Coordinates of C-alpha atoms in Angstrom, one line a residue:
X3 CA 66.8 119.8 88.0
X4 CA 65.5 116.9 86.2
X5 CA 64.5 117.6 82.3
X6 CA 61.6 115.4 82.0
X7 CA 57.7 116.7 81.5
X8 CA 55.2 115.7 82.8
X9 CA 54.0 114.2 79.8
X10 CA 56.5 111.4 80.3
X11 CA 58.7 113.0 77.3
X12 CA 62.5 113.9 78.1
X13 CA 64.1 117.1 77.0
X14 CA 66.6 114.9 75.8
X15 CA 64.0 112.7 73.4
X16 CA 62.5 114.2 69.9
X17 CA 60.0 111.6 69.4
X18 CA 57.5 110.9 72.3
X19 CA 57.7 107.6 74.4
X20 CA 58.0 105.0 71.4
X21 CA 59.5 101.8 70.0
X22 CA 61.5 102.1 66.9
X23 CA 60.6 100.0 64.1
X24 CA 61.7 99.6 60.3
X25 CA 63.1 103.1 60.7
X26 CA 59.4 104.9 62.0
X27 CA 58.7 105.7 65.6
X28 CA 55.6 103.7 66.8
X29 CA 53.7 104.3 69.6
X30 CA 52.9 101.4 71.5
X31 CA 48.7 101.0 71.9
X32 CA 48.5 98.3 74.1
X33 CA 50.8 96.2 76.5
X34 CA 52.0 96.6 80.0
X35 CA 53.0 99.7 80.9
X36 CA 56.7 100.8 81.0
X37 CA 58.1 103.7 82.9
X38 CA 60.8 105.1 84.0
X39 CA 61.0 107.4 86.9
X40 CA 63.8 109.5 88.3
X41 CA 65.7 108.0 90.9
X42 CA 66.1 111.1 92.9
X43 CA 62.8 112.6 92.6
X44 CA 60.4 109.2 92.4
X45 CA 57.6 112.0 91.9
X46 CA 59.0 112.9 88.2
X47 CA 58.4 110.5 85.2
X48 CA 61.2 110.2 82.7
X49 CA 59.6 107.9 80.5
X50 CA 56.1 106.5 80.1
X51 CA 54.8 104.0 77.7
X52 CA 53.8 100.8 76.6
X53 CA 55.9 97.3 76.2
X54 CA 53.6 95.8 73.0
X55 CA 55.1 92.0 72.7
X56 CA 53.3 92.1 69.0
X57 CA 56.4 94.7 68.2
X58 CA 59.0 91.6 68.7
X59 CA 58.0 90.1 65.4
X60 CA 58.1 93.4 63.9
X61 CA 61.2 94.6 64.5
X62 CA 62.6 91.2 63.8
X63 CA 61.8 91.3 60.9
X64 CA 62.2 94.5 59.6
X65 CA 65.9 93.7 60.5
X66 CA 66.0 90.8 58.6
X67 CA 64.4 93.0 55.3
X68 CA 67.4 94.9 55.9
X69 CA 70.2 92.5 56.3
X70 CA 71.1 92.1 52.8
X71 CA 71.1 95.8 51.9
X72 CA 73.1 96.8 54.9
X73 CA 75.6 93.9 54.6
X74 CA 76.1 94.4 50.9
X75 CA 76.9 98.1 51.9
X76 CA 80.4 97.5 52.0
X77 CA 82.6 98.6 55.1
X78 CA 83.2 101.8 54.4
X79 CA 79.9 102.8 54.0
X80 CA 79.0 101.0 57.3
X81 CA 82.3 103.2 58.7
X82 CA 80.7 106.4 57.3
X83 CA 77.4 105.4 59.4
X84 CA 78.9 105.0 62.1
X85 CA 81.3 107.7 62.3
X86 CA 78.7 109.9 61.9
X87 CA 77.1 108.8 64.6
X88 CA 79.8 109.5 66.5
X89 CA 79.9 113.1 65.3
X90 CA 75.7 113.6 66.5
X91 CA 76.2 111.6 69.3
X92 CA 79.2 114.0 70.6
X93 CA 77.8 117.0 69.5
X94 CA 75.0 116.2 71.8
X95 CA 76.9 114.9 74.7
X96 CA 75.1 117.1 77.6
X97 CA 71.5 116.2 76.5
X98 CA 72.8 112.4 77.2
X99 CA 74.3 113.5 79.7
X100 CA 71.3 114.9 81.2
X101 CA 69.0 111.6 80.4
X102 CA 71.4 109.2 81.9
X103 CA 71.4 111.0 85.1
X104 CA 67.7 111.7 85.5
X105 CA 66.9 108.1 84.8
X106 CA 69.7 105.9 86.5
X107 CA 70.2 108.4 89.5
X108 CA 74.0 108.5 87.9
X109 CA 75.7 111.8 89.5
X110 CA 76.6 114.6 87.0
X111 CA 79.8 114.0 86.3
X112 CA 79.7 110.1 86.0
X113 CA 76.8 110.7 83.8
X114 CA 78.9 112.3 81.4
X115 CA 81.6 110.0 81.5
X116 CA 79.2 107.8 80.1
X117 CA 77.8 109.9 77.2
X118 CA 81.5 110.5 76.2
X119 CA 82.0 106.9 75.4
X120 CA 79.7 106.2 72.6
X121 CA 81.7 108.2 70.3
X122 CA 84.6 106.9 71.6
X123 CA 83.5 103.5 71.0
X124 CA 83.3 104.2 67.0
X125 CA 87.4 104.9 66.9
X126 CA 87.9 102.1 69.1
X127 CA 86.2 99.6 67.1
X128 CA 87.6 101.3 63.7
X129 CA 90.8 101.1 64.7
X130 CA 93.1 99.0 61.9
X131 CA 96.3 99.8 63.2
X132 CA 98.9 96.8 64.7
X133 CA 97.1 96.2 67.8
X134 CA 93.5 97.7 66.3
X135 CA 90.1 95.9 67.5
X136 CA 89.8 95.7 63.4
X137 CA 92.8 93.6 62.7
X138 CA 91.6 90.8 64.8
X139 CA 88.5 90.8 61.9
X140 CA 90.4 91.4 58.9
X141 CA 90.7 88.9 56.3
X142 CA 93.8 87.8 54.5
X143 CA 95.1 85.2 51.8
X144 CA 98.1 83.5 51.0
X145 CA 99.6 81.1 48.7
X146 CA 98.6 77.3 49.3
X147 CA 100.3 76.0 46.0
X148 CA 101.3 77.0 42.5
X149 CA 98.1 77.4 41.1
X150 CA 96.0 78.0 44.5
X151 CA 95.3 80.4 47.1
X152 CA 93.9 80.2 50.5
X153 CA 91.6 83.0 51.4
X154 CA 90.1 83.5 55.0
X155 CA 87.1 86.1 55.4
X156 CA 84.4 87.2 58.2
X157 CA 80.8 87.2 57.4
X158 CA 78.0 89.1 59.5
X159 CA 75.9 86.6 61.9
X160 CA 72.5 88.2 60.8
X161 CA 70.2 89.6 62.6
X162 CA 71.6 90.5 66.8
X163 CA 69.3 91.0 69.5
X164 CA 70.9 93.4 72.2
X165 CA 69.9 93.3 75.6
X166 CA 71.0 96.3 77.6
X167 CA 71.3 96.6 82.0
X168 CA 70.7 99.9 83.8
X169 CA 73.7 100.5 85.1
X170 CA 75.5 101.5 82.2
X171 CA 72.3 102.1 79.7
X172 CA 73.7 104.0 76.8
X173 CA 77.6 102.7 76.5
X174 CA 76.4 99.0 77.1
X175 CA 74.7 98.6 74.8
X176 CA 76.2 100.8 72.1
X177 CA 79.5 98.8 73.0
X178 CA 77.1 96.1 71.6
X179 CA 75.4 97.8 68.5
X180 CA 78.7 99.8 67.0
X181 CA 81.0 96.0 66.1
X182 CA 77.5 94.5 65.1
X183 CA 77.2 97.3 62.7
X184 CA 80.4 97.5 61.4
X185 CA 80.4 93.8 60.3
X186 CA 77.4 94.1 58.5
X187 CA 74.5 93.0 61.2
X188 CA 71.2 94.0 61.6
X189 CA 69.9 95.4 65.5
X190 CA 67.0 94.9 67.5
X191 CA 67.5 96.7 70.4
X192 CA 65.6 95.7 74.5
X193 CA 66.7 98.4 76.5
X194 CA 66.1 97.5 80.2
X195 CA 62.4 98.6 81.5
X196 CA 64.4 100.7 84.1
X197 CA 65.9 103.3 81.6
X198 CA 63.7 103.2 78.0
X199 CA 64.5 106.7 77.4
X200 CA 68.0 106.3 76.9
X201 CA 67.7 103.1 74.4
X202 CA 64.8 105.4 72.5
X203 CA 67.8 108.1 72.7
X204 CA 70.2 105.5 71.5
X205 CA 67.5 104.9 68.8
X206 CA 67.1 108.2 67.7
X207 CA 71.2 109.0 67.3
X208 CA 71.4 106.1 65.0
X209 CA 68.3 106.8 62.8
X210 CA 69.9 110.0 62.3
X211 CA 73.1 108.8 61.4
X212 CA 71.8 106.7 58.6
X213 CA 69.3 109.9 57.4
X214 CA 72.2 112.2 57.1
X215 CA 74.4 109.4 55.0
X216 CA 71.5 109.2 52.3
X217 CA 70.5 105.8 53.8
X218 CA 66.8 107.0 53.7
X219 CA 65.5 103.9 51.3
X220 CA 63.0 100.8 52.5
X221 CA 66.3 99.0 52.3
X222 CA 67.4 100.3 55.2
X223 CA 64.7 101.0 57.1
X224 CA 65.5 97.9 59.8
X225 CA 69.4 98.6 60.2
X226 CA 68.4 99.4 63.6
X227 CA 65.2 99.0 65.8
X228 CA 64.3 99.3 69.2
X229 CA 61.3 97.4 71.4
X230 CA 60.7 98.7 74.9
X231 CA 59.5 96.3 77.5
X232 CA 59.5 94.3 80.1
X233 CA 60.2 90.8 81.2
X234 CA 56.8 89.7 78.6
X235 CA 59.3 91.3 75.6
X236 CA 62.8 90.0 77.1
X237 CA 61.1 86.7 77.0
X238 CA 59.8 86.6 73.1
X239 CA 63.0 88.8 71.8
X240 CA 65.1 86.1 73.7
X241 CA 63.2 83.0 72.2
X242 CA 62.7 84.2 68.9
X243 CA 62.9 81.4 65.8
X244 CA 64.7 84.1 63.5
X245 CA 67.3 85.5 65.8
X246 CA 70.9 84.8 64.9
X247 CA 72.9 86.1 68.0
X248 CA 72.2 87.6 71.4
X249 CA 74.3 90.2 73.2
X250 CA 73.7 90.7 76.8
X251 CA 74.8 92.4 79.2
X252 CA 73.1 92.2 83.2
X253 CA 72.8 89.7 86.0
X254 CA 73.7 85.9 86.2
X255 CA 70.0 84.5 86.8
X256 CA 69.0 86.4 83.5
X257 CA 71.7 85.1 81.4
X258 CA 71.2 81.9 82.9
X259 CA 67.6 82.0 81.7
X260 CA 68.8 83.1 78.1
X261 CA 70.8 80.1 77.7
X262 CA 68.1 78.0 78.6
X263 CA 65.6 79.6 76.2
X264 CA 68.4 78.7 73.2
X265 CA 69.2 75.1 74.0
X266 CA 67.6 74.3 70.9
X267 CA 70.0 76.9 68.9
X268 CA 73.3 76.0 69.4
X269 CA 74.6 77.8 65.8
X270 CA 73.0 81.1 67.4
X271 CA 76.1 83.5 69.2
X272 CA 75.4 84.3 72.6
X273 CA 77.7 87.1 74.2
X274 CA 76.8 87.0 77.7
X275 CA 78.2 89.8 80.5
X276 CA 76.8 89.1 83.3
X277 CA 77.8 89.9 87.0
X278 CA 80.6 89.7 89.9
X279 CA 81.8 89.2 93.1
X280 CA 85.4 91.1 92.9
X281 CA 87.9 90.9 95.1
X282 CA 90.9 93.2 96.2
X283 CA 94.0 92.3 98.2
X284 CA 95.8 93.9 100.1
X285 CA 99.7 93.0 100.8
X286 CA 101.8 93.9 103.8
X287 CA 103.6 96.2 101.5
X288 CA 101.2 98.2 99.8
X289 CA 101.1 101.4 99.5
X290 CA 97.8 102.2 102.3
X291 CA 96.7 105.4 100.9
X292 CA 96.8 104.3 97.4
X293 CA 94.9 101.7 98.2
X294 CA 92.1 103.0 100.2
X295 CA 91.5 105.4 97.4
X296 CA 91.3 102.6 95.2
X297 CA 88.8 100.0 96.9
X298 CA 86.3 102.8 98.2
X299 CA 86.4 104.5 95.3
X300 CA 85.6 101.1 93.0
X301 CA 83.4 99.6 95.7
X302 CA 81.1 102.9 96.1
X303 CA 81.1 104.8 92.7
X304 CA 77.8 105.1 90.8
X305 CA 76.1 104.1 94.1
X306 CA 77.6 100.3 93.8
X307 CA 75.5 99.2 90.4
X308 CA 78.6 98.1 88.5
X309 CA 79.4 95.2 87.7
X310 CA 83.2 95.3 88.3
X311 CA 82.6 97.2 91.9
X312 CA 84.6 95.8 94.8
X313 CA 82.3 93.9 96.7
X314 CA 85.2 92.1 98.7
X315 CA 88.4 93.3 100.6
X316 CA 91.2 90.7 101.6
X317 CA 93.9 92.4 103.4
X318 CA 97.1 91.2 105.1
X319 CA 96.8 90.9 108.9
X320 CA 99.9 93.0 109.6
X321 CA 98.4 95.7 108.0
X322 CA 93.8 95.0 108.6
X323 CA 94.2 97.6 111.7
X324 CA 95.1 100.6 109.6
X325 CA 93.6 99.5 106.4
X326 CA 90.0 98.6 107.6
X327 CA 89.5 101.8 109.6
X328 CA 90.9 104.3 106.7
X329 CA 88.3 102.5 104.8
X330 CA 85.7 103.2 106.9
X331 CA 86.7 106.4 107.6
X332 CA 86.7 107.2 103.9
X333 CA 83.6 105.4 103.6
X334 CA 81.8 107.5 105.7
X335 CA 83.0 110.9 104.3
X336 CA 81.8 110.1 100.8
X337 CA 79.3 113.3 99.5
X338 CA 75.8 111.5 98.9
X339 CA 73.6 114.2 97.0
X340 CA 71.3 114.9 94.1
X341 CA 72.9 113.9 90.9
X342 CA 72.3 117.2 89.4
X343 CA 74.2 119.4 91.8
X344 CA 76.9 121.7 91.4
X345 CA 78.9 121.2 94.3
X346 CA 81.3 117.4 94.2
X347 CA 79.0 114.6 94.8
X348 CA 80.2 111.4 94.6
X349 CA 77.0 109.3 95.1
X350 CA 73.6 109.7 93.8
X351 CA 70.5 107.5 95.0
X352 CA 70.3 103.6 94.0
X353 CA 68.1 102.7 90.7
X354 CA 64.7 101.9 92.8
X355 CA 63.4 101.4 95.9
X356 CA 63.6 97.8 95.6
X357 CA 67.0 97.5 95.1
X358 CA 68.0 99.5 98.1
X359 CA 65.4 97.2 100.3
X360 CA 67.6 94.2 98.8
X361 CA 70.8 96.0 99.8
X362 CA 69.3 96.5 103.4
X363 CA 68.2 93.4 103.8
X364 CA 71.1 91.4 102.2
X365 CA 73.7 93.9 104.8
X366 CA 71.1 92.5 107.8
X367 CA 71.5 88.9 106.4
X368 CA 75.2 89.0 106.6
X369 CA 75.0 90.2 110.2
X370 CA 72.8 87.7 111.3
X371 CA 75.2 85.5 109.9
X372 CA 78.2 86.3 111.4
X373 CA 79.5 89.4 110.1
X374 CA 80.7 92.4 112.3
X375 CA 78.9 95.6 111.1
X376 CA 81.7 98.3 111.0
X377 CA 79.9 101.3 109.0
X378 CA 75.9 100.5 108.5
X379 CA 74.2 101.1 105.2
X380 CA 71.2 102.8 106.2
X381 CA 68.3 104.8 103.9
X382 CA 68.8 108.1 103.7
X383 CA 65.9 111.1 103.6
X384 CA 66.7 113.1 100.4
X385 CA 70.0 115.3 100.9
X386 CA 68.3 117.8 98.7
X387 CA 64.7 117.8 98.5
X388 CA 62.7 119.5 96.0
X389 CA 59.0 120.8 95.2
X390 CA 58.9 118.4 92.7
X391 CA 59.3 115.3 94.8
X392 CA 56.9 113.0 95.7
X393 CA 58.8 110.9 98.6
X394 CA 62.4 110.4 98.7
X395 CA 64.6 109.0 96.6
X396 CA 66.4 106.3 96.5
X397 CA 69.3 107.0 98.6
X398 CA 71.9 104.5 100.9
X399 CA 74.2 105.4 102.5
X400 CA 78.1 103.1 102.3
X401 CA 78.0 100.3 103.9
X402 CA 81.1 97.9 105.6
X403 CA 81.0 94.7 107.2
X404 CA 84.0 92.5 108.7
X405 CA 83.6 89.0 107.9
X406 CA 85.4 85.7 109.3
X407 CA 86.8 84.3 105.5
X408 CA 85.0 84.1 102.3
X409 CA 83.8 81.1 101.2
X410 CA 82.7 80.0 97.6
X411 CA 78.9 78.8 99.1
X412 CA 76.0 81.0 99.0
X413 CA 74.0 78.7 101.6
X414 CA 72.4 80.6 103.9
X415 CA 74.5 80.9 107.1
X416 CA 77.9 81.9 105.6
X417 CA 78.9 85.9 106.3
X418 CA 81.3 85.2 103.4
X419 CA 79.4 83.5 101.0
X420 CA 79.5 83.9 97.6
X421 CA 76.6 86.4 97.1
X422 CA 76.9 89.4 94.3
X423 CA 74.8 92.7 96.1
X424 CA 74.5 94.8 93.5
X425 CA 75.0 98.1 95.6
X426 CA 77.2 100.4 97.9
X427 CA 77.5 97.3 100.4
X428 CA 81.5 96.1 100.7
X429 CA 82.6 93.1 102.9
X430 CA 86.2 92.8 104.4
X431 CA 88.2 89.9 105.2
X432 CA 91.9 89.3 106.6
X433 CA 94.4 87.3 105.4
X434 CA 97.3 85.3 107.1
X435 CA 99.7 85.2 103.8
X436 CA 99.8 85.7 100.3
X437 CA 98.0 81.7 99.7
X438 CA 95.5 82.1 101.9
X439 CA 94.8 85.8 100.1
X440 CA 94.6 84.2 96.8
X441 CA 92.2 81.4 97.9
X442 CA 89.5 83.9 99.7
X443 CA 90.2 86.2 96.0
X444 CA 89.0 82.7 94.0
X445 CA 86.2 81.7 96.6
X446 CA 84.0 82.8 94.1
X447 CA 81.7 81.2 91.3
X448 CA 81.8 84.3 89.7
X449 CA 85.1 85.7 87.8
X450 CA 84.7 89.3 86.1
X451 CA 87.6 91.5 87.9
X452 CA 90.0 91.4 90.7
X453 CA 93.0 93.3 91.7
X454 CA 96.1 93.2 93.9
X455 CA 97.9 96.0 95.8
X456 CA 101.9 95.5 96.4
X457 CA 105.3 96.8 95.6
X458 CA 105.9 92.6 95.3
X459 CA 107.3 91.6 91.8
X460 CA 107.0 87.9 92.5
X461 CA 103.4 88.5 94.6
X462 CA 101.8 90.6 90.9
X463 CA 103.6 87.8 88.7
X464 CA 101.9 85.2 90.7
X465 CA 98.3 86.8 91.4
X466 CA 98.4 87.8 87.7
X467 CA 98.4 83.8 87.0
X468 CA 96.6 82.9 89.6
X469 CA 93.6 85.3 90.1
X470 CA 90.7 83.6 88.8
X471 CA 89.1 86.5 86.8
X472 CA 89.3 88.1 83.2
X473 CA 90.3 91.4 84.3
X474 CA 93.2 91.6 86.7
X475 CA 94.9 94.8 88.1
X476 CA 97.6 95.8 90.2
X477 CA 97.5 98.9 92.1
X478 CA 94.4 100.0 90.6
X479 CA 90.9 99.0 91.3
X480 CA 88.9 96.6 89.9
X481 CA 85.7 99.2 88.8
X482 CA 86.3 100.6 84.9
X483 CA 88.1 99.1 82.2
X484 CA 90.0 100.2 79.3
X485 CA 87.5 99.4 75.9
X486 CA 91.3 99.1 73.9
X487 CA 91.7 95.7 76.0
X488 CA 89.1 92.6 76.6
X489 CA 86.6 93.3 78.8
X490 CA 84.6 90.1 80.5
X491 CA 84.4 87.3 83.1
X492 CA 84.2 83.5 83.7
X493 CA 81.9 81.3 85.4
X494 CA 78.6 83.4 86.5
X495 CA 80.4 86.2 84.8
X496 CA 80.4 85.4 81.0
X497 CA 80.6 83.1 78.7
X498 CA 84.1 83.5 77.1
X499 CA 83.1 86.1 74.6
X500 CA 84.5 88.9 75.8
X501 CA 83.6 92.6 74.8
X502 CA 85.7 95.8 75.0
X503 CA 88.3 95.9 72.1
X504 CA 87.5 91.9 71.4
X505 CA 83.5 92.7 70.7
X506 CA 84.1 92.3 67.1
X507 CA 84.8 88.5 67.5
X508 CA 81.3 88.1 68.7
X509 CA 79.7 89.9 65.7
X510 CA 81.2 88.0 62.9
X511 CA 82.2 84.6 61.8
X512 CA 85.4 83.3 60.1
X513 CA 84.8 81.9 56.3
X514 CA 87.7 79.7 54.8
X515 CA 88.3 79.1 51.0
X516 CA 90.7 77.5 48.7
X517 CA 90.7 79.1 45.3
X518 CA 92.4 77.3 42.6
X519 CA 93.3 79.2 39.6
X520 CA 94.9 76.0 37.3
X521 CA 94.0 72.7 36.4
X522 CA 95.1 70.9 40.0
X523 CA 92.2 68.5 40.0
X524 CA 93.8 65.8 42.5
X525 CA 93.2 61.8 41.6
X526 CA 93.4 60.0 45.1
X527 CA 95.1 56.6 45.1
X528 CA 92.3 53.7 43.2
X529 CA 90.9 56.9 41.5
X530 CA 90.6 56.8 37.6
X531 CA 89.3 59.2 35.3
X532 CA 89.7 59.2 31.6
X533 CA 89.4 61.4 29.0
X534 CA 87.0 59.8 27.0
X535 CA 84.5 59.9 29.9
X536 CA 84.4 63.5 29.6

C-alpha cells in the first residue's frame, strides 16, 4: 500500500512538501502548483506543493555563500560528508525504497535496486585505487628542470545546477550531486515535477549528513539546496547569470533547449544525458534463449522509462522465425501488477496518463505506417484495485511491432524511423547479414547503448568498432550499466561528458603550474637586462 497522507506528506519525508534553501526547509507560498501522484492509485497524492520561481535566486545564491567554505574544506572532510551520507542513506534504504515506488510506479524490487545505489555511488566515486574514478582527478607534479617543477591540479567549477528525470529520480541525480561534492562544488538541485518527493528526500539525506559532521555553521548552509518546480523553474535555474555548470539528465528536446538557453556561456560545463533509440542484434549463432531473456527483459523493465531500454530488435533472417515469436511469447507472459505486491511482478503502471496515451498513439502511428502489429500494447484496468483509488492507474500492457528496416528519418511515414518512445513499446526488424545488421543498429541520430548477440569472435570485434553508441555489449542487453565504467551517449544522446565512473571529469577543471624554486629567469634572443637597472 502506498505510504503517502492525505496531506500530501510521505511517510518517507520529515519535513512537509518544501524546497530546501541555505540549509532551512521553506515552504513555498505562491507559484504553480506541483504534485506528484501515485502512478498506481492516481487517487493518492504523494507530494503536493508549490514551484516558487523567486526560490531560483535564492538558492543560487545561498550556494555561491557557500562555495568558498565548502571548497576550502579540504577533501577529506568533503569524504567524511559524503560517506556519511552513505551510512543514513543505507540505513534507510526501505523508506526510499518505498518513495521511489509510490511516486514513479517503479515495482518493489526495482525500487530498491535504486535506493541501494546512492550509497554505492559514494565508494565508487571515492575510489583511489589503479583503475579508481578518483585517479582520473588526482593531481601530480614532476620535475620540469633543475630548479623547476611542473604541478597539475583540479579546481571545483562553482556553483552546479542538477537537473534530475523521473525515471531514475534518486540515483540520477545523486550520480550527479556525490562527484560535484567531492571536488568541492556547491548544488542546486531541480528534481523533475513528476517525483518532488524523492529530490526533497534526497534533500533531506544530505542536510543530515552535513549536521551530523559538525557542518552546522552559515558557512555551510548552501552546500546543497533544492527548488521544486516546473517548466517556469527549469527555465530560470537553466538561464541563470551565476550558474557555473549544468548536469542533466532526461529527453533530447530538453537538453536541446538547455544548450540554447547557454549560447552566451560557453566557459559554463554542460553534462547532458539525454535519450536513446537502442538497438540489439541478433546473429545466426546466438544463443536464442539467452537472448530473448535479454531483449525483453531490457526492452520491458521499469515499464520501458529507461533510457538504455531496447527499443529496436535486428535479427538474422535464418533465425527471425524462432526469435520473434519467443519474443512475443515472453512478451506476453510478463506479470503486470501493483508495484507494492508480494507476489513477482515485473511491471508496474507507466509514470502518467499522458505518457501511456503517447505510447498508444505512437504504437497506432507505426501501424498506419507500415508496421505489422504482432503483440498490441493496449491500457490495462488496474490488476489490483484498491479502496483507495480514484480511476486506474497507469498501466500498458508490452507491446511488439514488425517493421520493414529502420531507417535514420523520423518523417512521418517511416515504420522504422528514428523515433525514441519512451515506454514498453519494442519494434523488430530482420537482417540479411552481419552489414546490413550493423547499418539498421546505426540508423539512428541517437547513440546511448546497443548490443550484439553471437558466439562470433570476428562479428563482437567488429560491432564493438563499429556500433555507433557509447555503451556496447555482447550477450547482454543494452538496459543497466556498470557505474565502475563510463556511462553516456552521442549525438541526441549526450554531449561527450560522460557519467558513471567518468562523472568526476565533469565536476572539476584541470589547473597547470610551473613552479620555479632558483634563479632561472630566461633572456630571449635581443633581450637585455642589466644589473644596474635593478
Amino acid at each position: 500500500m502506498s505510504s503517502a497522507s492525505t496531506s500530501g506528506q510521505h511517510a518517507s519525508l520529515s519535513h512537509p512538501p518544501s524546497d530546501l534553501i541555505a540549509g532551512k526547509f521553506v515552504v513555498p507560498a505562491s507559484g504553480a502548483v506541483v504534485e506528484s501522484r501515485n502512478p498506481a492509485r492516481p487517487g493518492t497524492v504523494v507530494w503536493s506543493g508549490r514551484g516558487d520561481v523567486a526560490h531560483v535566486d535564492a538558492a543560487i545564491a545561498a550556494a555561491r555563500r557557500a562555495l568558498p567554505a565548502w571548497s576550502r574544506l579540504g577533501f577529506e572532510k568533503r569524504a567524511a560528508v559524503l560517506k556519511r551520507f552513505k551510512q543514513i542513506a543505507d540505513a534507510k534504504v526501505d523508506a526510499i525504497t518505498n518513495l521511489i515506488r509510490d511516486e514513479t510506479g517503479k515495482v518493489q524490487w526495482d525500487s530498491k535496486a535504486e535506493a541501494q545505489l546512492l550509497g554505492a555511488k559514494v565508494d565508487i566515486t571515492l575510489d583511489s585505487g589503479e583503475l579508481g574514478a578518483m585517479r582520473r582527478v588526482t593531481g601530480y607534479e614532476l620535475d620540469l628542470a633543475a630548479t623547476r617543477k611542473g604541478r597539475a591540479w583540479f579546481r571545483p567549477h562553482g556553483v552546479m545546477a542538477v537537473v534530475g528525470p523521473f525515471n531514475f529520480p534518486a540515483h540520477l541525480p545523486n550520480g550527479h550531486i556525490i562527484p560535484a561534492l567531492a571536488m568541492g562544488n556547491t548544488v542546486v538541485l531541480k528534481p523533475s515535477d513528476k517525483t518532488p518527493g524523492v529530490g526533497q528526500l534526497l534533500g533531506e539525506l544530505y542536510q543530515e549528513a552535513l549536521h551530523a559532521e559538525g557542518l552546522t555553521g552559515p558557512e555551510f548552509a548552501g552546500v546543497v539546496n533544492v527548488v521544486q518546480g516546473g517548466v517556469d523553474v527549469a527555465k530560470k535555474l537553466v538561464g541563470h547569470a551565476d550558474l557555473d555548470g549544468i548536469l542533466f539528465t532526461g529527453s533530447w528536446p530538453v537538453g536541446r533547449a538547455i544548450m540554447q538557453a547557454n549560447l552566451d556561456h560557453p566557459g559554463r560545463i554542460l553534462a547532458l544525458e539525454m535519450g536513446g533509440n537502442n538497438a540489439a542484434v541478433i546473429l545466426a549463432d546466438a544463443d536464442i534463449k539467452q537472448a530473448v531473456i535479454e531483449c525483453v527483459r531490457c526492452a520491458f523493465i521499469t515499464s520501458g522509462q529507461r533510457c538504455t531500454c531496447t527499443r529496436r530488435v535486428i535479427v538474422h533472417e535464418a533465425v527471425a522465425a524462432r526469435v520473434i515469436g519467443a519474443i512475443c511469447k515472453s512478451a506476453s507472459n510478463l506479470i503486470i501488477g501493483d508495484p507494492s505486491a508480494t507476489h513477482p511482478v515485473f511491471m508496474g503502471p507507466v509514470i502518467s496518463r499522458a505518457s501511456r496515451d503517447a505510447i498508444l498513439q505512437a504504437q497506432e502511428q507505426f501501424i498506419r505506417a507500415g508496421a505489422r502489429p504482432l503483440v498490441r500494447a493496449v491500457a490495462l484496468t488496474d490488476p489490483a484495485p484498491s479502496a483507495d483509488e480514484a480511476g486506474p492507474g497507469h498501466y500498458v500492457s508490452p507491446g511488439v511491432l514488425e517493421v520493414e528496416r529502420f531507417v535514420a528519418s523520423d518523417a512521418p511515414g517511416y515504420a522504422g524511423g528514428d523515433v525514441e518512445v519512451f515506454g514498453p513499446l519494442l519494434r523488430i526488424s530482420v537482417a540479411k547479414n552481419m552489414d546490413d545488421a550493423i547499418e539498421q543498429a546505426n540508423a539512428t541520430r541517437y547513440g546511448l547503448a546497443a548490443s550484439i548477440f553471437t558466439k562470433d569472435v570476428g562479428a563482437i570485434e567488429r560491432f564493438l568498432g563499429e556500433a555507433r553508441a557509447g555503451c556496447v555489449n555482447v550477450n547482454t542487453g543494452t538496459a543497466g550499466a556498470s557505474s565502475k565504467l563510463p556511462f553516456g551517449g552521442l549525438g541526441f544522446s549526450g554531449n561527450h561528458r560522460p557519467a558513471g565512473a567518468f562523472s568526476l571529469d565533469y565536476c572539476a577543471y584541470p589547473v597547470a603550474g610551473m613552479l620555479e624554486r632558483g634563479e632561472a629567469a630566461t633572456l630571449s634572443p635581443g633581450m637585455r637586462v642589466d644589473d644596474s637597472w635593478l
